[in-house]
Short mmCIF file of C-alpha atoms in Angstrom, two decimals:
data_model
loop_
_atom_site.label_atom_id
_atom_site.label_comp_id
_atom_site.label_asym_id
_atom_site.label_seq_id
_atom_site.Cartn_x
_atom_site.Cartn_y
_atom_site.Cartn_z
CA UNK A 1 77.53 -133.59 -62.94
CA UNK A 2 78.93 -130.66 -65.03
CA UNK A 3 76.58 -131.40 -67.52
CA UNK A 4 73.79 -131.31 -65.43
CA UNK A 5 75.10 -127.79 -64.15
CA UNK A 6 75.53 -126.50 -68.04
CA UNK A 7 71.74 -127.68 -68.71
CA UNK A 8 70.38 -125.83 -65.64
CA UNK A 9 72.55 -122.88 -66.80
CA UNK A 10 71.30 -122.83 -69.98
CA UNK A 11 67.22 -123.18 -68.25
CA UNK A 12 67.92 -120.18 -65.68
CA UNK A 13 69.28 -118.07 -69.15
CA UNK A 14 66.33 -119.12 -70.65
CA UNK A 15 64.04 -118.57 -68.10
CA UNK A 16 65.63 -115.09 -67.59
CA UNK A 17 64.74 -114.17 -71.55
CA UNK A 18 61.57 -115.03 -71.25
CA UNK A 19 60.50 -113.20 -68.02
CA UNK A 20 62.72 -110.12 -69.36
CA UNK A 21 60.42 -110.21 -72.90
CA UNK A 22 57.41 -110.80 -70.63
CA UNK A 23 58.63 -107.81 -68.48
CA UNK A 24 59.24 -105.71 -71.50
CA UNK A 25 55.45 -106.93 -73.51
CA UNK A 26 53.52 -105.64 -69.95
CA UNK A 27 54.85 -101.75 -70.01
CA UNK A 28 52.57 -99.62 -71.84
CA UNK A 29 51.11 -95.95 -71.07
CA UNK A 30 48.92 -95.76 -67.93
CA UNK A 31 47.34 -92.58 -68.11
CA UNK A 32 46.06 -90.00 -65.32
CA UNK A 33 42.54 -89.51 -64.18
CA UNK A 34 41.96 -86.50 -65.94
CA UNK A 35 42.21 -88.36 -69.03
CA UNK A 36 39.96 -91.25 -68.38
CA UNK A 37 36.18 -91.70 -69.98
CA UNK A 38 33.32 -93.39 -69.17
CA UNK A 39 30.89 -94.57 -70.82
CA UNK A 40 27.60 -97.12 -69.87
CA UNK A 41 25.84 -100.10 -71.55
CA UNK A 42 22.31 -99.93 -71.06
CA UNK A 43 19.71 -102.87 -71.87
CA UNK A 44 16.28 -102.28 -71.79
CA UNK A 45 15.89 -106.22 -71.37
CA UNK A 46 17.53 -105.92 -68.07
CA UNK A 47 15.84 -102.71 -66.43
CA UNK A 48 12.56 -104.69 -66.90
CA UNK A 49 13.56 -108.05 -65.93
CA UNK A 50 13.96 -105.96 -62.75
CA UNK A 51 10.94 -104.77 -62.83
CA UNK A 52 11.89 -100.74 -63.97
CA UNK A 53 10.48 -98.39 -65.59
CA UNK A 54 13.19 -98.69 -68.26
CA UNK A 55 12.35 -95.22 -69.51
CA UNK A 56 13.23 -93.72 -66.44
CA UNK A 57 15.87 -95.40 -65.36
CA UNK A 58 17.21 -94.69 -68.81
CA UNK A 59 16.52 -90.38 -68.96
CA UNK A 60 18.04 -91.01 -65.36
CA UNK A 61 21.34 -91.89 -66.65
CA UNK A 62 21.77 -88.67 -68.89
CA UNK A 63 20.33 -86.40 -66.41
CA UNK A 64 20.77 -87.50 -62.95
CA UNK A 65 24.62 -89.11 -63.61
CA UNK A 66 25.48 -87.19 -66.55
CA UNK A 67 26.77 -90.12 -69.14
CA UNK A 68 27.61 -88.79 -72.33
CA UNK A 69 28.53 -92.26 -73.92
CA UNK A 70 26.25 -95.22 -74.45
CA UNK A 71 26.32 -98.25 -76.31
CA UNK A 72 22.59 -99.74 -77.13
CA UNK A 73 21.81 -103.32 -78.30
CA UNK A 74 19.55 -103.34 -81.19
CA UNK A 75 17.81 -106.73 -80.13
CA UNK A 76 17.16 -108.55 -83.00
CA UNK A 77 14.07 -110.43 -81.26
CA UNK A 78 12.46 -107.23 -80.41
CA UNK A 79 13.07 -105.70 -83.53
CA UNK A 80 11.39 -108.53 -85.55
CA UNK A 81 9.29 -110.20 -83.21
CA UNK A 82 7.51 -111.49 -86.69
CA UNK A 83 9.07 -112.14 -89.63
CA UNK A 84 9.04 -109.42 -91.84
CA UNK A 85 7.39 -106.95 -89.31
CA UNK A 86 9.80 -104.60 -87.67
CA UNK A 87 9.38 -102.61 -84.88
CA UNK A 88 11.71 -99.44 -84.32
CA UNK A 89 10.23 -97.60 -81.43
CA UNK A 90 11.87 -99.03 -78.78
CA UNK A 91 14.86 -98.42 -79.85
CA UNK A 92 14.14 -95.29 -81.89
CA UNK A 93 12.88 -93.69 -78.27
CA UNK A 94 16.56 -94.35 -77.03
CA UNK A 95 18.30 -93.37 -79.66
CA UNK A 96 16.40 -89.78 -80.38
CA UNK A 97 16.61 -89.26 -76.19
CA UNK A 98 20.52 -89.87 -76.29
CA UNK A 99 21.00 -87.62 -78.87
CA UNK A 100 18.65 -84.53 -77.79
CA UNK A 101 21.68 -84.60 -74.67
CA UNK A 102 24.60 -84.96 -77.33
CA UNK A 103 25.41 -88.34 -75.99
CA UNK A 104 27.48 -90.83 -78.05
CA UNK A 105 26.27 -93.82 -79.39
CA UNK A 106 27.58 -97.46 -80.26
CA UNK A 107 24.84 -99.23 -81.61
CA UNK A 108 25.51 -102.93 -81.54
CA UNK A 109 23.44 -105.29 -84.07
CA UNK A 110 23.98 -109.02 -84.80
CA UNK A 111 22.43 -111.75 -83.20
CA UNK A 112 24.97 -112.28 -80.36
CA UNK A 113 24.72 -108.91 -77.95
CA UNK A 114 24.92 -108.03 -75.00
CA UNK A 115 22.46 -110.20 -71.38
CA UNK A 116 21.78 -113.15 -71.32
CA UNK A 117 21.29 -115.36 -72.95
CA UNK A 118 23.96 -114.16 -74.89
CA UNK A 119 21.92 -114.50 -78.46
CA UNK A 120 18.77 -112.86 -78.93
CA UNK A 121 17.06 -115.23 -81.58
CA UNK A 122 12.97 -114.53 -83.09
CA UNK A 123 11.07 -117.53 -81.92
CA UNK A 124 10.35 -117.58 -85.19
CA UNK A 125 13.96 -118.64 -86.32
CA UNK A 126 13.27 -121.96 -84.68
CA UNK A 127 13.49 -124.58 -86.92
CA UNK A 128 15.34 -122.70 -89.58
CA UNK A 129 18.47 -123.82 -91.58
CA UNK A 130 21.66 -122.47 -90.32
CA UNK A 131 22.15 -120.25 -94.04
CA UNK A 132 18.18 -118.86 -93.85
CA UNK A 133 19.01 -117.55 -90.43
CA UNK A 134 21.83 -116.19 -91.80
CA UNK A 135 20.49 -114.26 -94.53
CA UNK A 136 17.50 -112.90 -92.23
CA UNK A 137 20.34 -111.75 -90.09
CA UNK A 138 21.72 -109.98 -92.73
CA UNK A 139 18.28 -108.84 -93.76
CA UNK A 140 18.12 -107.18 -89.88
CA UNK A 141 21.44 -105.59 -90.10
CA UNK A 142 21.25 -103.99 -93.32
CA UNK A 143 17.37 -102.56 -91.91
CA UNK A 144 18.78 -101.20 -88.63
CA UNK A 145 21.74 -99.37 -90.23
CA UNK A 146 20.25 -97.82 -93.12
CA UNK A 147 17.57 -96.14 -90.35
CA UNK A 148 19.98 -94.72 -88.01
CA UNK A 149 23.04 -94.40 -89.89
CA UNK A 150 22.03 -90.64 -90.61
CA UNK A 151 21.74 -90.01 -86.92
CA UNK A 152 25.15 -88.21 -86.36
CA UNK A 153 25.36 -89.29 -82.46
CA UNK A 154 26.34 -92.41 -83.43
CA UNK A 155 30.03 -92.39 -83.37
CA UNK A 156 30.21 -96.73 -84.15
CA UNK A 157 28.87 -99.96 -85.03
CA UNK A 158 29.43 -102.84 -82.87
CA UNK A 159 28.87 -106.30 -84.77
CA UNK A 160 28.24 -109.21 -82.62
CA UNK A 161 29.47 -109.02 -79.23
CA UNK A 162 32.55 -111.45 -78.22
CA UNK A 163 31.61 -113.17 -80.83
CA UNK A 164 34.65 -115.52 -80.08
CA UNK A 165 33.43 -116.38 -77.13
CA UNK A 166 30.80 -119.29 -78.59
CA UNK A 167 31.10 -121.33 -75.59
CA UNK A 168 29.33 -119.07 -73.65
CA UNK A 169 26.00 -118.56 -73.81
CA UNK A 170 23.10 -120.70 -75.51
CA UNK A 171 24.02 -120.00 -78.99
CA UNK A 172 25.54 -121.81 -82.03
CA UNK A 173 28.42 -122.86 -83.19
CA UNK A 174 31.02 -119.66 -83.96
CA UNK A 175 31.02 -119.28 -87.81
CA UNK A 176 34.12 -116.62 -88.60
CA UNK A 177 32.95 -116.26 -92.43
CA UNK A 178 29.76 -115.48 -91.56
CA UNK A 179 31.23 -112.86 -88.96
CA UNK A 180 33.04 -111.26 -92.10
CA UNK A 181 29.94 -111.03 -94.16
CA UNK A 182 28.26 -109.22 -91.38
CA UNK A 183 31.21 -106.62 -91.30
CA UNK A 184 31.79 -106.36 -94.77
CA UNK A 185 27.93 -105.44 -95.18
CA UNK A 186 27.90 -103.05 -92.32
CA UNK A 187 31.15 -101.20 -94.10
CA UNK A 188 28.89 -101.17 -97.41
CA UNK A 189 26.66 -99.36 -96.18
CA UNK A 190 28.40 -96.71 -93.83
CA UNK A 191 31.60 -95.78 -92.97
CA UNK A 192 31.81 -95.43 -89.46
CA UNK A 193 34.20 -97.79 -87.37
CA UNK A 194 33.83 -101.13 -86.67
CA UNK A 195 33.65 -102.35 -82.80
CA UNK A 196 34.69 -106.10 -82.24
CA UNK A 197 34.83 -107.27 -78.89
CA UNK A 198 36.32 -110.21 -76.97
CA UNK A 199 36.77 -111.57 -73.50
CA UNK A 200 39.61 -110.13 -71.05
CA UNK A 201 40.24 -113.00 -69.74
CA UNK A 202 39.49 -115.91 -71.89
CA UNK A 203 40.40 -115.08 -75.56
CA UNK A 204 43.46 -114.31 -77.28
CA UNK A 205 41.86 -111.11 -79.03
CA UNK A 206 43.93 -111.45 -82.68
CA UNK A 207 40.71 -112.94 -84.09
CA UNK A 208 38.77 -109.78 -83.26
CA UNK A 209 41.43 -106.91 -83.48
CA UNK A 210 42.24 -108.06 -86.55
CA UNK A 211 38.40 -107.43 -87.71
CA UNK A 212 38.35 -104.31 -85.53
CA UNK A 213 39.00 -100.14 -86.61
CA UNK A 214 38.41 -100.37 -82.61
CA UNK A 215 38.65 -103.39 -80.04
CA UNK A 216 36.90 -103.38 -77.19
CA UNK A 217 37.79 -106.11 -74.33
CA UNK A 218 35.53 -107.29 -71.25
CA UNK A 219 36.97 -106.77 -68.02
CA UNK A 220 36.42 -109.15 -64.94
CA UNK A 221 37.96 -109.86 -61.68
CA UNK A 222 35.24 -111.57 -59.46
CA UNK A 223 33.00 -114.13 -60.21
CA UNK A 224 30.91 -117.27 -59.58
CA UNK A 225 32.54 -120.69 -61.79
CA UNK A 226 29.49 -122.77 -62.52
CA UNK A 227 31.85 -125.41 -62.95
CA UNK A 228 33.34 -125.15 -59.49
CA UNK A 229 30.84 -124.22 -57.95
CA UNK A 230 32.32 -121.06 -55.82
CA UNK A 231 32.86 -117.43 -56.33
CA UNK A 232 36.56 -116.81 -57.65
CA UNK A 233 38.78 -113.94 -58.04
CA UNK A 234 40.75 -113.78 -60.53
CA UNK A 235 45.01 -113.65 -59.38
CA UNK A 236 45.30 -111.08 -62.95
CA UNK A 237 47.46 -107.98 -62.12
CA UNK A 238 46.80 -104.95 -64.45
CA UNK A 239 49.87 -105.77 -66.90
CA UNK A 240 48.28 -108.95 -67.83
CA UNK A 241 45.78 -106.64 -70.26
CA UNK A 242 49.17 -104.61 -71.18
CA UNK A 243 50.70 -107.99 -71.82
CA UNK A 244 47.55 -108.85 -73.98
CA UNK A 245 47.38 -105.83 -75.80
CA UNK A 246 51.09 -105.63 -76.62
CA UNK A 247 50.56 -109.03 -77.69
CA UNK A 248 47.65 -108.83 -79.90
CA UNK A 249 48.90 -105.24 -81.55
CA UNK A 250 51.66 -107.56 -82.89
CA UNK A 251 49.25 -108.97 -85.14
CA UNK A 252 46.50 -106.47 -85.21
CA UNK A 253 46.52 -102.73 -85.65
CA UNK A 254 42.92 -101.46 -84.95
CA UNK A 255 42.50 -97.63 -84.40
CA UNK A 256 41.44 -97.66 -80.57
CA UNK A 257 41.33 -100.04 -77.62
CA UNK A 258 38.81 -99.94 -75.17
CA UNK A 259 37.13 -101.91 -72.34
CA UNK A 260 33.98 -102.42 -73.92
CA UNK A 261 32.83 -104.38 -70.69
CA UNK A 262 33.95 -103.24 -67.44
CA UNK A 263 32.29 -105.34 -64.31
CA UNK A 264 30.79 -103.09 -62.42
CA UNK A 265 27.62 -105.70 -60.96
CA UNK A 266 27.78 -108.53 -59.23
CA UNK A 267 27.84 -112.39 -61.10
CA UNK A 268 26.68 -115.19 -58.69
CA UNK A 269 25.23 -118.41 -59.56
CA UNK A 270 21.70 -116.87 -60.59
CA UNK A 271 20.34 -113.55 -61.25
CA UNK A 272 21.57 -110.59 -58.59
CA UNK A 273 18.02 -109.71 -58.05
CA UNK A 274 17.65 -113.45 -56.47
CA UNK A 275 21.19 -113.18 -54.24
CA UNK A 276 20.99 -112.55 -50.78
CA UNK A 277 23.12 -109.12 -50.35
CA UNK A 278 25.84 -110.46 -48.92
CA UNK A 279 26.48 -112.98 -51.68
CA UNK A 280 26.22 -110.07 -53.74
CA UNK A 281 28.66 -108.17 -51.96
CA UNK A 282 31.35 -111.05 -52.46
CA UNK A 283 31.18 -109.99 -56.39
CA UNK A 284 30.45 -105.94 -56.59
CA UNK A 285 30.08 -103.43 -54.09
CA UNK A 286 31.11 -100.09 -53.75
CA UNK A 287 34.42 -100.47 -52.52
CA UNK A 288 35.01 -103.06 -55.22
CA UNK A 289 33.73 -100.69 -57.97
CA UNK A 290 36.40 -98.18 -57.22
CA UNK A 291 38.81 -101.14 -57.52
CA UNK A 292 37.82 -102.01 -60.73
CA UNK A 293 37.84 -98.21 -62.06
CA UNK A 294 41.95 -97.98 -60.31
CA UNK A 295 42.94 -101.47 -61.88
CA UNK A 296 41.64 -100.16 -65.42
CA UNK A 297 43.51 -97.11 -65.40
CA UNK A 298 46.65 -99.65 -64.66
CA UNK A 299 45.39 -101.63 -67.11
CA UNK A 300 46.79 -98.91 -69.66
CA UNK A 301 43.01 -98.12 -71.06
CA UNK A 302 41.55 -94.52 -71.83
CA UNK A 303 37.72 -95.08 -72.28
CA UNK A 304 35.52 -97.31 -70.44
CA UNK A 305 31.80 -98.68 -70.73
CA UNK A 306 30.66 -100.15 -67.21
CA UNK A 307 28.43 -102.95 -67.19
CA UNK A 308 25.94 -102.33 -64.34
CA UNK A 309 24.21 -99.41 -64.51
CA UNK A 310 20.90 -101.11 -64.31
CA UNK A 311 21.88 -102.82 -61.03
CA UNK A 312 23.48 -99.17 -59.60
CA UNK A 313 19.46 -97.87 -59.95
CA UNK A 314 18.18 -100.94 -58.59
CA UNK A 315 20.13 -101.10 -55.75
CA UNK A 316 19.44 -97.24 -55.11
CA UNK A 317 15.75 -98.22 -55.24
CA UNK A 318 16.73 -100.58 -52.87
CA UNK A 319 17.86 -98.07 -50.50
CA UNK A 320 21.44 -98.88 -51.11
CA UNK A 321 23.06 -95.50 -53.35
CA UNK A 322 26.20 -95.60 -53.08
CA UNK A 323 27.21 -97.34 -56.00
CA UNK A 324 24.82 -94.90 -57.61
CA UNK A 325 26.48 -91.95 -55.95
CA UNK A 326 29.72 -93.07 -56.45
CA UNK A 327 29.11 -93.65 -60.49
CA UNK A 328 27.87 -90.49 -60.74
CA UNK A 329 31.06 -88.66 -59.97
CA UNK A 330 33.01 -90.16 -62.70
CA UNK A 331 30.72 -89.09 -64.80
CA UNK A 332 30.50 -85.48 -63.25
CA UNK A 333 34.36 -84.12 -63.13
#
């Protein structure tokens, strides 16, 4: 009996400890309003799988909400549609319209980026041995950074995106070297910082901040599981990023964090566009929105990129524009 007491003792001390070091790993800064930014991630992939004017919608977010940051995916399947032949003025159109309104820029290249399907593969590449795809990768990154690297709006270079996060999304297998060759090209050729970016809720992030001179996490707290088949929240308070980032900065030291991915659209078990609106109120609405923007200031982060701003114009098209209305006045203080 008393040595069954002395072993729970010693559990309870134990348990104690590690809630205490838990306790002690979640504080961090939480800083006011005043001091938060926002950014937006714009894909001209989405605004026309919605059927936008992409070019509107896109001259709409500098001068009707007033974003001054942007990241842009530099597609590699719309860059080189065909091999060899590379077409810039998609892309150059964006970048040059950003910069006439002194807006920021993180331009993200690889193959992995941002919308589904996750990796953004030439047809071409079909076919192709896992080491020639590599080297035409290469091929596209060193191209796409030697244009725009004298464009002084960009502030960074994203390479990949979550690029831990293999599992998800239709692409292959996760090769780290090859994720080091990519970054040790891009820091040949300019010196800019480096953006690596994981998953808030579903990586570890050492792997990336490690890589990183800035991390950027995603940030999630409602959406569908494919593989159960419902819409789930997730129970995360904000000191579970704290936690995270405490964590990780053990082992990693990059210059900045950021949430590279803040939800800020819905995610249901097809595209939004197809969801009946109350399925995709269960995911993002307005009220949620200013959830998300409170729990990331808890969350101990400074800057922000929302993901949505595609689905705010849509939606305002829609005759629904308040998540619209309501973007615009973080953007605006």
């Amino acid at each position: 009996m008393l040595k069954n007491l002395y072993w729970l003792k010693i559990f309870f001390i134990v348990l104690v400890l590690i809630l205490f070091f838990i306790f002690l790993l979640s504080r961090g800064r939480v800083y006011g309003q005043a001091e938060l930014e926002y950014g937006v991630t714009f894909s001209k992939k989405q605004a026309e799988d919605l059927g936008l004017d992409w070019r509107k919608i896109y001259l709409s977010i500098f001068d009707d909400l007033g974003v001054k940051k942007i990241r842009l995916p530099a597609y590699w399947n719309e860059i080189e549609k065909e091999e060899g032949n590379y077409s810039w003025e998609g892309l150059d159109w964006q970048i040059n319209q950003a910069g006439e309104r002194q807006a920021e820029i993180i331009l993200a290249v690889g193959a992995r980026l941002p919308r589904w399907p996750e990796c953004h593969f030439p047809d071409w590449t079909s076919g192709r041995l896992k080491a020639q795809i590599e080297n035409k990768i290469l091929d596209y990154i060193n191209k796409t950074i030697e244009r725009y690297k004298g464009n002084k709006n960009i502030v960074a270079w994203q390479i990949e995106n979550e690029p831990f996060l293999s599992h998800f999304g239709d692409c292959p297998k996760f090769d780290k070297k090859f994720l080091d060759q990519e970054i040790m090209l891009t820091r040949s050729l300019d010196n800019r910082p480096i953006v690596i970016t994981d998953s808030g809720e579903l990586s570890l992030w050492v792997g990336a901040a490690k890589r990183a001179d800035i991390f950027g996490t995603t940030m999630y707290r409602d959406t569908y599981s494919s593989f159960f088949k419902t819409y789930i929240h997730y129970p995360i308070l904000p000191g579970f990023f704290r936690l995270k980032k405490n964590l990780a900065g053990l082992f990693a030291k990059p210059k900045d964090w950021l949430v590279i991915e803040m939800q800020a659209e819905p995610w249901g078990p097809k595209p939004y566009q197809n969801l009946s609106q109350i399925d995709r109120d269960k995911t993002m609405e307005v009220g949620k929105f200013k959830e998300m923007i409170e729990f990331g200031r808890q969350a101990g982060f400074r800057e922000f990129y929302l993901w949505g701003v595609e689905f705010w114009y849509w939606e305002f098209k829609e005759g629904r524009p308040e998540m619209w209305q309501y973007a615009r006045t973080l953007f605006n203080r």
